[in-house]
Amino acid sequence: EAVNPDSKIAEYLKGAIAVRDKDAVAKLKYFFQYLDSPEQDISLDAYAEFAIADYKDVSSLAVKLSPDIFVKWLRDPNTPPSRFGLYGYMLGLCGNAKEHAPILREMLDDPKRKYSSGLDGMIYGYVLLDPKAGWKYLMGLIADENSEFLTRYAVLRTLRVVWEQRSDLVKPEAVLEAMNALMSQGDIA
């Protein structure tokens, strides 16, 4: 494939090579700069680095970032829907409950938005920002008989992350109760 003469791919690859032996957070910090690159190949490659990164490394970077960038990206109609999960989750890590939890909730409730992927990250970000309201929202999705399979599956994925990574957010008994409620649904079980 031909590369546009003004492409930044050579610069991007040179930087990627320069950080290859650095610690995981330093690498992610480098790739973070390119998540919104106008060049799709660069943006996709940078995103792939986050997709394979450990939770603890993404968390270590996210808490140092401004939540404003994630709000901007989440509200941008050109943001690929596949990125909502990462951006919602990272907003949950660096944002604050008062300002950012309502933004995620508004996005979750927006009937014009259909989450083919990334819903789990959006829900998780909401739970991170406001554990009480986020958990109530999550449980409402489980209880709603009209919730689509993919919505309930996103809840299941969120429960798994809460259980494995952030047991401080919600009591383990509450996570098991939510899992039990999902397991009573034939298509999820």
Short mmCIF file of N, CA and C in Angstrom, two decimals:
data_model
loop_
_atom_site.label_atom_id
_atom_site.label_comp_id
_atom_site.label_asym_id
_atom_site.label_seq_id
_atom_site.Cartn_x
_atom_site.Cartn_y
_atom_site.Cartn_z
N GLU A 1 0.85 -1.17 0.00
CA GLU A 1 0.00 0.00 0.00
C GLU A 1 0.90 1.24 0.00
N ALA A 2 0.58 2.16 -0.86
CA ALA A 2 1.35 3.38 -0.97
C ALA A 2 1.10 4.28 0.24
N VAL A 3 2.15 4.95 0.69
CA VAL A 3 2.04 5.85 1.83
C VAL A 3 2.00 7.28 1.30
N ASN A 4 1.08 8.05 1.83
CA ASN A 4 0.95 9.45 1.46
C ASN A 4 2.27 10.17 1.78
N PRO A 5 2.74 11.05 0.92
CA PRO A 5 4.02 11.73 1.17
C PRO A 5 4.07 12.51 2.49
N ASP A 6 2.96 12.99 2.95
CA ASP A 6 2.96 13.75 4.22
C ASP A 6 2.56 12.88 5.42
N SER A 7 2.63 11.58 5.24
CA SER A 7 2.28 10.65 6.31
C SER A 7 3.25 10.76 7.48
N LYS A 8 2.73 10.51 8.66
CA LYS A 8 3.53 10.52 9.89
C LYS A 8 3.92 9.10 10.31
N ILE A 9 3.70 8.12 9.43
CA ILE A 9 3.93 6.72 9.80
C ILE A 9 5.40 6.46 10.15
N ALA A 10 6.32 7.05 9.42
CA ALA A 10 7.74 6.83 9.71
C ALA A 10 8.09 7.39 11.09
N GLU A 11 7.60 8.59 11.38
CA GLU A 11 7.82 9.22 12.70
C GLU A 11 7.22 8.34 13.80
N TYR A 12 6.00 7.85 13.56
CA TYR A 12 5.31 7.00 14.54
C TYR A 12 6.11 5.72 14.80
N LEU A 13 6.54 5.06 13.74
CA LEU A 13 7.28 3.80 13.89
C LEU A 13 8.64 4.02 14.55
N LYS A 14 9.30 5.12 14.22
CA LYS A 14 10.57 5.44 14.86
C LYS A 14 10.37 5.60 16.37
N GLY A 15 9.31 6.30 16.77
CA GLY A 15 9.01 6.47 18.19
C GLY A 15 8.64 5.16 18.85
N ALA A 16 7.90 4.32 18.15
CA ALA A 16 7.50 3.02 18.70
C ALA A 16 8.73 2.15 18.96
N ILE A 17 9.68 2.21 18.04
CA ILE A 17 10.92 1.45 18.23
C ILE A 17 11.70 2.00 19.43
N ALA A 18 11.69 3.31 19.58
CA ALA A 18 12.43 3.95 20.68
C ALA A 18 11.87 3.58 22.05
N VAL A 19 10.57 3.29 22.14
CA VAL A 19 9.98 2.96 23.45
C VAL A 19 9.84 1.46 23.68
N ARG A 20 10.23 0.65 22.74
CA ARG A 20 9.96 -0.79 22.85
C ARG A 20 10.57 -1.44 24.08
N ASP A 21 11.69 -0.92 24.59
CA ASP A 21 12.33 -1.51 25.76
C ASP A 21 11.98 -0.78 27.06
N LYS A 22 11.08 0.17 26.98
CA LYS A 22 10.69 0.92 28.19
C LYS A 22 9.59 0.15 28.92
N ASP A 23 9.26 0.62 30.12
CA ASP A 23 8.21 -0.05 30.88
C ASP A 23 6.86 0.15 30.19
N ALA A 24 5.90 -0.67 30.57
CA ALA A 24 4.60 -0.70 29.89
C ALA A 24 3.88 0.64 29.93
N VAL A 25 3.94 1.35 31.05
CA VAL A 25 3.24 2.63 31.16
C VAL A 25 3.88 3.67 30.23
N ALA A 26 5.19 3.67 30.14
CA ALA A 26 5.87 4.59 29.23
C ALA A 26 5.49 4.30 27.78
N LYS A 27 5.38 3.03 27.44
CA LYS A 27 4.95 2.67 26.09
C LYS A 27 3.54 3.17 25.82
N LEU A 28 2.64 2.91 26.77
CA LEU A 28 1.25 3.35 26.59
C LEU A 28 1.16 4.87 26.48
N LYS A 29 1.99 5.56 27.24
CA LYS A 29 1.99 7.03 27.17
C LYS A 29 2.36 7.47 25.76
N TYR A 30 3.32 6.80 25.16
CA TYR A 30 3.71 7.12 23.78
C TYR A 30 2.53 6.87 22.83
N PHE A 31 1.94 5.69 22.91
CA PHE A 31 0.87 5.33 21.97
C PHE A 31 -0.39 6.16 22.19
N PHE A 32 -0.58 6.62 23.41
CA PHE A 32 -1.74 7.46 23.71
C PHE A 32 -1.79 8.70 22.82
N GLN A 33 -0.63 9.27 22.54
CA GLN A 33 -0.56 10.47 21.69
C GLN A 33 -1.12 10.24 20.30
N TYR A 34 -1.21 9.00 19.89
CA TYR A 34 -1.61 8.68 18.53
C TYR A 34 -3.00 8.04 18.42
N LEU A 35 -3.71 7.95 19.52
CA LEU A 35 -5.04 7.33 19.47
C LEU A 35 -5.99 8.07 18.54
N ASP A 36 -5.83 9.37 18.45
CA ASP A 36 -6.73 10.14 17.58
C ASP A 36 -6.03 10.63 16.32
N SER A 37 -4.99 9.93 15.91
CA SER A 37 -4.29 10.29 14.68
C SER A 37 -5.26 10.27 13.51
N PRO A 38 -5.16 11.25 12.61
CA PRO A 38 -6.03 11.23 11.43
C PRO A 38 -5.66 10.09 10.47
N GLU A 39 -4.47 9.53 10.65
CA GLU A 39 -4.08 8.39 9.82
C GLU A 39 -4.57 7.10 10.47
N GLN A 40 -5.46 6.45 9.79
CA GLN A 40 -6.13 5.28 10.35
C GLN A 40 -5.14 4.18 10.76
N ASP A 41 -4.12 3.93 9.95
CA ASP A 41 -3.15 2.88 10.29
C ASP A 41 -2.45 3.17 11.61
N ILE A 42 -2.11 4.42 11.82
CA ILE A 42 -1.44 4.81 13.07
C ILE A 42 -2.40 4.70 14.24
N SER A 43 -3.58 5.25 14.06
CA SER A 43 -4.59 5.22 15.13
C SER A 43 -4.94 3.79 15.53
N LEU A 44 -5.13 2.93 14.55
CA LEU A 44 -5.48 1.53 14.85
C LEU A 44 -4.34 0.80 15.55
N ASP A 45 -3.12 1.07 15.14
CA ASP A 45 -1.98 0.43 15.79
C ASP A 45 -1.85 0.90 17.24
N ALA A 46 -2.01 2.20 17.46
CA ALA A 46 -1.94 2.73 18.83
C ALA A 46 -3.04 2.13 19.69
N TYR A 47 -4.24 2.02 19.13
CA TYR A 47 -5.35 1.42 19.87
C TYR A 47 -5.06 -0.05 20.20
N ALA A 48 -4.45 -0.74 19.28
CA ALA A 48 -4.13 -2.16 19.51
C ALA A 48 -3.20 -2.33 20.71
N GLU A 49 -2.33 -1.37 20.94
CA GLU A 49 -1.44 -1.43 22.11
C GLU A 49 -2.25 -1.38 23.40
N PHE A 50 -3.31 -0.60 23.42
CA PHE A 50 -4.17 -0.53 24.61
C PHE A 50 -5.02 -1.79 24.74
N ALA A 51 -5.40 -2.36 23.61
CA ALA A 51 -6.24 -3.56 23.64
C ALA A 51 -5.52 -4.75 24.27
N ILE A 52 -4.19 -4.80 24.13
CA ILE A 52 -3.44 -5.94 24.68
C ILE A 52 -2.77 -5.60 26.01
N ALA A 53 -2.91 -4.38 26.48
CA ALA A 53 -2.24 -3.95 27.71
C ALA A 53 -2.92 -4.51 28.95
N ASP A 54 -2.16 -4.66 30.01
CA ASP A 54 -2.70 -5.08 31.30
C ASP A 54 -3.52 -3.96 31.93
N TYR A 55 -4.54 -4.35 32.66
CA TYR A 55 -5.40 -3.40 33.36
C TYR A 55 -4.59 -2.44 34.22
N LYS A 56 -3.65 -2.98 34.98
CA LYS A 56 -2.88 -2.14 35.91
C LYS A 56 -2.06 -1.09 35.18
N ASP A 57 -1.57 -1.40 34.00
CA ASP A 57 -0.77 -0.44 33.24
C ASP A 57 -1.65 0.66 32.65
N VAL A 58 -2.78 0.29 32.10
CA VAL A 58 -3.72 1.29 31.58
C VAL A 58 -4.18 2.19 32.72
N SER A 59 -4.48 1.59 33.86
CA SER A 59 -4.92 2.36 35.03
C SER A 59 -3.84 3.33 35.49
N SER A 60 -2.60 2.87 35.52
CA SER A 60 -1.50 3.72 35.96
C SER A 60 -1.34 4.94 35.06
N LEU A 61 -1.57 4.76 33.78
CA LEU A 61 -1.49 5.90 32.86
C LEU A 61 -2.73 6.78 32.99
N ALA A 62 -3.89 6.17 33.00
CA ALA A 62 -5.15 6.92 32.96
C ALA A 62 -5.27 7.92 34.11
N VAL A 63 -4.86 7.53 35.30
CA VAL A 63 -5.03 8.42 36.46
C VAL A 63 -4.18 9.69 36.32
N LYS A 64 -3.22 9.70 35.41
CA LYS A 64 -2.36 10.86 35.21
C LYS A 64 -2.87 11.78 34.09
N LEU A 65 -3.94 11.38 33.42
CA LEU A 65 -4.43 12.11 32.25
C LEU A 65 -5.60 13.02 32.60
N SER A 66 -5.85 13.96 31.73
CA SER A 66 -6.99 14.86 31.90
C SER A 66 -8.25 14.16 31.41
N PRO A 67 -9.31 14.20 32.21
CA PRO A 67 -10.57 13.59 31.75
C PRO A 67 -11.18 14.31 30.55
N ASP A 68 -10.78 15.56 30.34
CA ASP A 68 -11.36 16.34 29.25
C ASP A 68 -11.14 15.70 27.88
N ILE A 69 -9.99 15.07 27.69
CA ILE A 69 -9.71 14.44 26.40
C ILE A 69 -10.68 13.29 26.14
N PHE A 70 -11.03 12.55 27.18
CA PHE A 70 -11.95 11.42 27.00
C PHE A 70 -13.37 11.90 26.76
N VAL A 71 -13.75 12.97 27.43
CA VAL A 71 -15.08 13.56 27.19
C VAL A 71 -15.16 14.03 25.74
N LYS A 72 -14.10 14.70 25.28
CA LYS A 72 -14.06 15.19 23.90
C LYS A 72 -14.20 14.02 22.92
N TRP A 73 -13.40 12.98 23.14
CA TRP A 73 -13.44 11.83 22.22
C TRP A 73 -14.78 11.11 22.28
N LEU A 74 -15.35 10.96 23.46
CA LEU A 74 -16.64 10.27 23.58
C LEU A 74 -17.77 11.06 22.92
N ARG A 75 -17.67 12.36 22.93
CA ARG A 75 -18.71 13.20 22.32
C ARG A 75 -18.49 13.43 20.82
N ASP A 76 -17.32 13.12 20.34
CA ASP A 76 -17.00 13.34 18.94
C ASP A 76 -17.73 12.31 18.07
N PRO A 77 -18.58 12.78 17.13
CA PRO A 77 -19.32 11.82 16.30
C PRO A 77 -18.42 10.99 15.39
N ASN A 78 -17.16 11.40 15.22
CA ASN A 78 -16.23 10.65 14.38
C ASN A 78 -15.45 9.58 15.14
N THR A 79 -15.63 9.52 16.46
CA THR A 79 -14.96 8.48 17.24
C THR A 79 -15.57 7.12 16.88
N PRO A 80 -14.73 6.17 16.51
CA PRO A 80 -15.27 4.83 16.21
C PRO A 80 -15.95 4.24 17.45
N PRO A 81 -17.14 3.70 17.30
CA PRO A 81 -17.84 3.12 18.46
C PRO A 81 -17.03 2.06 19.20
N SER A 82 -16.12 1.39 18.51
CA SER A 82 -15.30 0.37 19.16
C SER A 82 -14.37 0.98 20.21
N ARG A 83 -14.20 2.29 20.21
CA ARG A 83 -13.33 2.96 21.17
C ARG A 83 -14.07 3.41 22.43
N PHE A 84 -15.38 3.42 22.40
CA PHE A 84 -16.15 3.92 23.55
C PHE A 84 -15.79 3.20 24.84
N GLY A 85 -15.59 1.90 24.77
CA GLY A 85 -15.27 1.14 25.98
C GLY A 85 -13.98 1.60 26.63
N LEU A 86 -12.93 1.72 25.83
CA LEU A 86 -11.65 2.18 26.36
C LEU A 86 -11.77 3.59 26.91
N TYR A 87 -12.39 4.48 26.16
CA TYR A 87 -12.47 5.87 26.59
C TYR A 87 -13.39 6.05 27.80
N GLY A 88 -14.47 5.30 27.85
CA GLY A 88 -15.36 5.38 29.02
C GLY A 88 -14.69 4.85 30.27
N TYR A 89 -13.98 3.76 30.11
CA TYR A 89 -13.24 3.16 31.23
C TYR A 89 -12.14 4.09 31.72
N MET A 90 -11.39 4.69 30.79
CA MET A 90 -10.32 5.59 31.19
C MET A 90 -10.87 6.87 31.83
N LEU A 91 -12.02 7.33 31.34
CA LEU A 91 -12.66 8.48 31.98
C LEU A 91 -13.05 8.12 33.41
N GLY A 92 -13.51 6.90 33.61
CA GLY A 92 -13.86 6.44 34.95
C GLY A 92 -12.66 6.43 35.89
N LEU A 93 -11.49 6.20 35.34
CA LEU A 93 -10.28 6.16 36.16
C LEU A 93 -9.74 7.55 36.51
N CYS A 94 -9.90 8.51 35.61
CA CYS A 94 -9.29 9.83 35.85
C CYS A 94 -10.30 10.92 36.14
N GLY A 95 -11.58 10.66 35.94
CA GLY A 95 -12.59 11.69 36.14
C GLY A 95 -13.04 11.80 37.57
N ASN A 96 -14.03 12.65 37.79
CA ASN A 96 -14.61 12.78 39.13
C ASN A 96 -16.12 12.55 39.04
N ALA A 97 -16.67 12.09 40.14
CA ALA A 97 -18.08 11.67 40.16
C ALA A 97 -19.02 12.82 39.80
N LYS A 98 -18.80 13.96 40.37
CA LYS A 98 -19.74 15.07 40.18
C LYS A 98 -19.82 15.53 38.72
N GLU A 99 -18.69 15.64 38.08
CA GLU A 99 -18.66 16.18 36.72
C GLU A 99 -18.81 15.11 35.64
N HIS A 100 -18.19 13.96 35.83
CA HIS A 100 -18.08 13.00 34.73
C HIS A 100 -19.06 11.83 34.79
N ALA A 101 -19.51 11.46 35.97
CA ALA A 101 -20.51 10.38 36.04
C ALA A 101 -21.78 10.75 35.27
N PRO A 102 -22.29 11.99 35.40
CA PRO A 102 -23.49 12.34 34.62
C PRO A 102 -23.25 12.30 33.11
N ILE A 103 -22.04 12.59 32.68
CA ILE A 103 -21.74 12.53 31.24
C ILE A 103 -21.85 11.10 30.75
N LEU A 104 -21.24 10.16 31.48
CA LEU A 104 -21.34 8.75 31.06
C LEU A 104 -22.78 8.26 31.13
N ARG A 105 -23.49 8.64 32.16
CA ARG A 105 -24.89 8.20 32.29
C ARG A 105 -25.73 8.74 31.14
N GLU A 106 -25.51 9.99 30.78
CA GLU A 106 -26.24 10.59 29.66
C GLU A 106 -25.96 9.82 28.37
N MET A 107 -24.72 9.45 28.18
CA MET A 107 -24.36 8.70 26.98
C MET A 107 -24.95 7.29 27.00
N LEU A 108 -24.94 6.67 28.16
CA LEU A 108 -25.53 5.34 28.29
C LEU A 108 -27.02 5.35 28.03
N ASP A 109 -27.68 6.43 28.43
CA ASP A 109 -29.13 6.54 28.27
C ASP A 109 -29.57 7.08 26.92
N ASP A 110 -28.64 7.56 26.11
CA ASP A 110 -28.97 8.17 24.83
C ASP A 110 -29.52 7.11 23.87
N PRO A 111 -30.80 7.22 23.49
CA PRO A 111 -31.38 6.19 22.61
C PRO A 111 -30.80 6.21 21.20
N LYS A 112 -30.12 7.28 20.81
CA LYS A 112 -29.52 7.35 19.48
C LYS A 112 -28.21 6.58 19.40
N ARG A 113 -27.65 6.30 20.56
CA ARG A 113 -26.38 5.56 20.57
C ARG A 113 -26.66 4.07 20.70
N LYS A 114 -26.12 3.34 19.79
CA LYS A 114 -26.20 1.88 19.85
C LYS A 114 -24.78 1.36 20.02
N TYR A 115 -24.56 0.67 21.10
CA TYR A 115 -23.23 0.16 21.41
C TYR A 115 -23.10 -1.26 20.89
N SER A 116 -22.43 -1.40 19.76
CA SER A 116 -22.17 -2.74 19.26
C SER A 116 -21.00 -3.35 20.02
N SER A 117 -20.15 -2.50 20.54
CA SER A 117 -19.05 -2.93 21.40
C SER A 117 -18.72 -1.76 22.32
N GLY A 118 -18.01 -2.05 23.38
CA GLY A 118 -17.59 -0.98 24.28
C GLY A 118 -18.56 -0.63 25.38
N LEU A 119 -19.73 -1.24 25.38
CA LEU A 119 -20.71 -0.92 26.42
C LEU A 119 -20.18 -1.30 27.79
N ASP A 120 -19.46 -2.41 27.89
CA ASP A 120 -18.91 -2.82 29.19
C ASP A 120 -17.96 -1.78 29.75
N GLY A 121 -17.12 -1.18 28.92
CA GLY A 121 -16.21 -0.14 29.38
C GLY A 121 -16.94 1.11 29.82
N MET A 122 -18.02 1.44 29.13
CA MET A 122 -18.82 2.61 29.50
C MET A 122 -19.49 2.38 30.86
N ILE A 123 -20.06 1.19 31.04
CA ILE A 123 -20.71 0.86 32.32
C ILE A 123 -19.66 0.83 33.43
N TYR A 124 -18.53 0.21 33.16
CA TYR A 124 -17.47 0.12 34.15
C TYR A 124 -16.97 1.51 34.54
N GLY A 125 -16.80 2.38 33.57
CA GLY A 125 -16.39 3.74 33.86
C GLY A 125 -17.38 4.44 34.76
N TYR A 126 -18.67 4.21 34.51
CA TYR A 126 -19.72 4.80 35.34
C TYR A 126 -19.65 4.25 36.77
N VAL A 127 -19.45 2.96 36.91
CA VAL A 127 -19.33 2.35 38.24
C VAL A 127 -18.09 2.88 38.96
N LEU A 128 -16.99 3.06 38.22
CA LEU A 128 -15.78 3.61 38.83
C LEU A 128 -16.01 5.02 39.37
N LEU A 129 -16.72 5.83 38.60
CA LEU A 129 -16.95 7.22 39.00
C LEU A 129 -17.95 7.35 40.14
N ASP A 130 -19.00 6.54 40.08
CA ASP A 130 -20.05 6.63 41.09
C ASP A 130 -20.53 5.22 41.40
N PRO A 131 -19.81 4.52 42.30
CA PRO A 131 -20.13 3.11 42.54
C PRO A 131 -21.60 2.86 42.89
N LYS A 132 -22.19 3.70 43.69
CA LYS A 132 -23.58 3.46 44.11
C LYS A 132 -24.55 3.61 42.93
N ALA A 133 -24.49 4.74 42.24
CA ALA A 133 -25.39 4.97 41.11
C ALA A 133 -25.07 4.03 39.94
N GLY A 134 -23.76 3.80 39.72
CA GLY A 134 -23.36 2.90 38.64
C GLY A 134 -23.84 1.48 38.87
N TRP A 135 -23.75 1.03 40.12
CA TRP A 135 -24.20 -0.33 40.43
C TRP A 135 -25.71 -0.44 40.29
N LYS A 136 -26.42 0.58 40.70
CA LYS A 136 -27.88 0.58 40.55
C LYS A 136 -28.25 0.51 39.07
N TYR A 137 -27.54 1.26 38.25
CA TYR A 137 -27.77 1.24 36.80
C TYR A 137 -27.52 -0.16 36.25
N LEU A 138 -26.39 -0.75 36.62
CA LEU A 138 -26.02 -2.08 36.17
C LEU A 138 -27.09 -3.11 36.57
N MET A 139 -27.54 -3.05 37.81
CA MET A 139 -28.57 -3.99 38.27
C MET A 139 -29.89 -3.77 37.53
N GLY A 140 -30.17 -2.53 37.17
CA GLY A 140 -31.37 -2.24 36.39
C GLY A 140 -31.33 -2.89 35.02
N LEU A 141 -30.15 -2.93 34.42
CA LEU A 141 -30.00 -3.59 33.12
C LEU A 141 -30.24 -5.09 33.24
N ILE A 142 -29.81 -5.66 34.34
CA ILE A 142 -30.02 -7.10 34.56
C ILE A 142 -31.51 -7.38 34.73
N ALA A 143 -32.18 -6.54 35.50
CA ALA A 143 -33.59 -6.77 35.83
C ALA A 143 -34.53 -6.45 34.67
N ASP A 144 -34.09 -5.64 33.73
CA ASP A 144 -34.95 -5.23 32.61
C ASP A 144 -35.14 -6.39 31.64
N GLU A 145 -36.35 -6.89 31.60
CA GLU A 145 -36.65 -8.03 30.72
C GLU A 145 -36.51 -7.68 29.25
N ASN A 146 -36.49 -6.40 28.93
CA ASN A 146 -36.35 -5.97 27.54
C ASN A 146 -34.90 -5.70 27.14
N SER A 147 -33.97 -5.87 28.09
CA SER A 147 -32.56 -5.67 27.76
C SER A 147 -32.12 -6.70 26.73
N GLU A 148 -31.46 -6.22 25.70
CA GLU A 148 -30.96 -7.12 24.67
C GLU A 148 -29.84 -8.00 25.22
N PHE A 149 -29.61 -9.10 24.56
CA PHE A 149 -28.55 -10.02 24.97
C PHE A 149 -27.21 -9.31 25.07
N LEU A 150 -26.85 -8.51 24.05
CA LEU A 150 -25.54 -7.85 24.05
C LEU A 150 -25.39 -6.88 25.21
N THR A 151 -26.49 -6.28 25.63
CA THR A 151 -26.45 -5.38 26.79
C THR A 151 -26.16 -6.18 28.05
N ARG A 152 -26.88 -7.28 28.23
CA ARG A 152 -26.68 -8.11 29.42
C ARG A 152 -25.31 -8.78 29.40
N TYR A 153 -24.83 -9.12 28.21
CA TYR A 153 -23.49 -9.69 28.10
C TYR A 153 -22.44 -8.65 28.49
N ALA A 154 -22.65 -7.40 28.11
CA ALA A 154 -21.74 -6.31 28.52
C ALA A 154 -21.74 -6.18 30.05
N VAL A 155 -22.90 -6.36 30.67
CA VAL A 155 -22.98 -6.32 32.13
C VAL A 155 -22.16 -7.47 32.72
N LEU A 156 -22.28 -8.65 32.14
CA LEU A 156 -21.51 -9.80 32.60
C LEU A 156 -20.00 -9.51 32.51
N ARG A 157 -19.58 -8.92 31.42
CA ARG A 157 -18.16 -8.57 31.26
C ARG A 157 -17.74 -7.53 32.30
N THR A 158 -18.61 -6.58 32.57
CA THR A 158 -18.32 -5.56 33.59
C THR A 158 -18.18 -6.22 34.96
N LEU A 159 -19.08 -7.14 35.27
CA LEU A 159 -19.01 -7.84 36.56
C LEU A 159 -17.68 -8.58 36.71
N ARG A 160 -17.25 -9.19 35.64
CA ARG A 160 -15.98 -9.92 35.68
C ARG A 160 -14.82 -8.99 36.02
N VAL A 161 -14.79 -7.82 35.40
CA VAL A 161 -13.71 -6.87 35.65
C VAL A 161 -13.78 -6.34 37.08
N VAL A 162 -14.98 -6.04 37.55
CA VAL A 162 -15.12 -5.57 38.93
C VAL A 162 -14.62 -6.65 39.88
N TRP A 163 -14.99 -7.89 39.65
CA TRP A 163 -14.60 -9.00 40.51
C TRP A 163 -13.07 -9.19 40.50
N GLU A 164 -12.49 -9.16 39.31
CA GLU A 164 -11.06 -9.45 39.18
C GLU A 164 -10.15 -8.27 39.52
N GLN A 165 -10.61 -7.06 39.23
CA GLN A 165 -9.71 -5.91 39.33
C GLN A 165 -10.05 -4.91 40.44
N ARG A 166 -11.32 -4.77 40.77
CA ARG A 166 -11.70 -3.71 41.69
C ARG A 166 -12.73 -4.19 42.71
N SER A 167 -12.37 -5.17 43.49
CA SER A 167 -13.28 -5.69 44.51
C SER A 167 -13.54 -4.66 45.61
N ASP A 168 -12.82 -3.54 45.59
CA ASP A 168 -13.05 -2.48 46.57
C ASP A 168 -14.28 -1.63 46.21
N LEU A 169 -14.76 -1.72 44.99
CA LEU A 169 -15.89 -0.89 44.56
C LEU A 169 -17.23 -1.38 45.09
N VAL A 170 -17.41 -2.69 45.05
CA VAL A 170 -18.68 -3.30 45.40
C VAL A 170 -18.37 -4.56 46.20
N LYS A 171 -19.17 -4.82 47.18
CA LYS A 171 -18.96 -6.02 48.00
C LYS A 171 -19.04 -7.27 47.13
N PRO A 172 -18.17 -8.24 47.40
CA PRO A 172 -18.18 -9.48 46.60
C PRO A 172 -19.56 -10.15 46.57
N GLU A 173 -20.29 -10.05 47.69
CA GLU A 173 -21.62 -10.66 47.73
C GLU A 173 -22.56 -10.02 46.70
N ALA A 174 -22.41 -8.72 46.49
CA ALA A 174 -23.25 -8.02 45.51
C ALA A 174 -22.90 -8.46 44.09
N VAL A 175 -21.62 -8.67 43.82
CA VAL A 175 -21.21 -9.13 42.50
C VAL A 175 -21.76 -10.53 42.26
N LEU A 176 -21.67 -11.40 43.27
CA LEU A 176 -22.21 -12.76 43.12
C LEU A 176 -23.73 -12.74 42.93
N GLU A 177 -24.40 -11.86 43.63
CA GLU A 177 -25.85 -11.72 43.47
C GLU A 177 -26.19 -11.31 42.03
N ALA A 178 -25.44 -10.36 41.50
CA ALA A 178 -25.67 -9.92 40.12
C ALA A 178 -25.39 -11.05 39.14
N MET A 179 -24.31 -11.80 39.37
CA MET A 179 -23.97 -12.94 38.51
C MET A 179 -25.08 -13.98 38.55
N ASN A 180 -25.58 -14.24 39.75
CA ASN A 180 -26.66 -15.20 39.91
C ASN A 180 -27.90 -14.78 39.13
N ALA A 181 -28.21 -13.49 39.19
CA ALA A 181 -29.38 -12.99 38.45
C ALA A 181 -29.17 -13.16 36.94
N LEU A 182 -27.96 -12.94 36.47
CA LEU A 182 -27.69 -13.14 35.04
C LEU A 182 -27.73 -14.62 34.67
N MET A 183 -27.23 -15.47 35.54
CA MET A 183 -27.18 -16.90 35.24
C MET A 183 -28.58 -17.53 35.21
N SER A 184 -29.54 -16.85 35.79
CA SER A 184 -30.91 -17.36 35.74
C SER A 184 -31.56 -17.06 34.39
N GLN A 185 -30.86 -16.31 33.54
CA GLN A 185 -31.36 -15.98 32.21
C GLN A 185 -30.75 -16.96 31.21
N GLY A 186 -31.58 -17.74 30.58
CA GLY A 186 -31.15 -18.84 29.73
C GLY A 186 -30.11 -18.48 28.69
N ASP A 187 -30.29 -17.37 28.00
CA ASP A 187 -29.35 -17.05 26.92
C ASP A 187 -27.97 -16.63 27.47
N ILE A 188 -27.92 -16.11 28.68
CA ILE A 188 -26.64 -15.75 29.28
C ILE A 188 -25.99 -17.00 29.90
N ALA A 189 -26.78 -17.82 30.57
CA ALA A 189 -26.25 -19.02 31.22
C ALA A 189 -25.58 -19.91 30.19
#
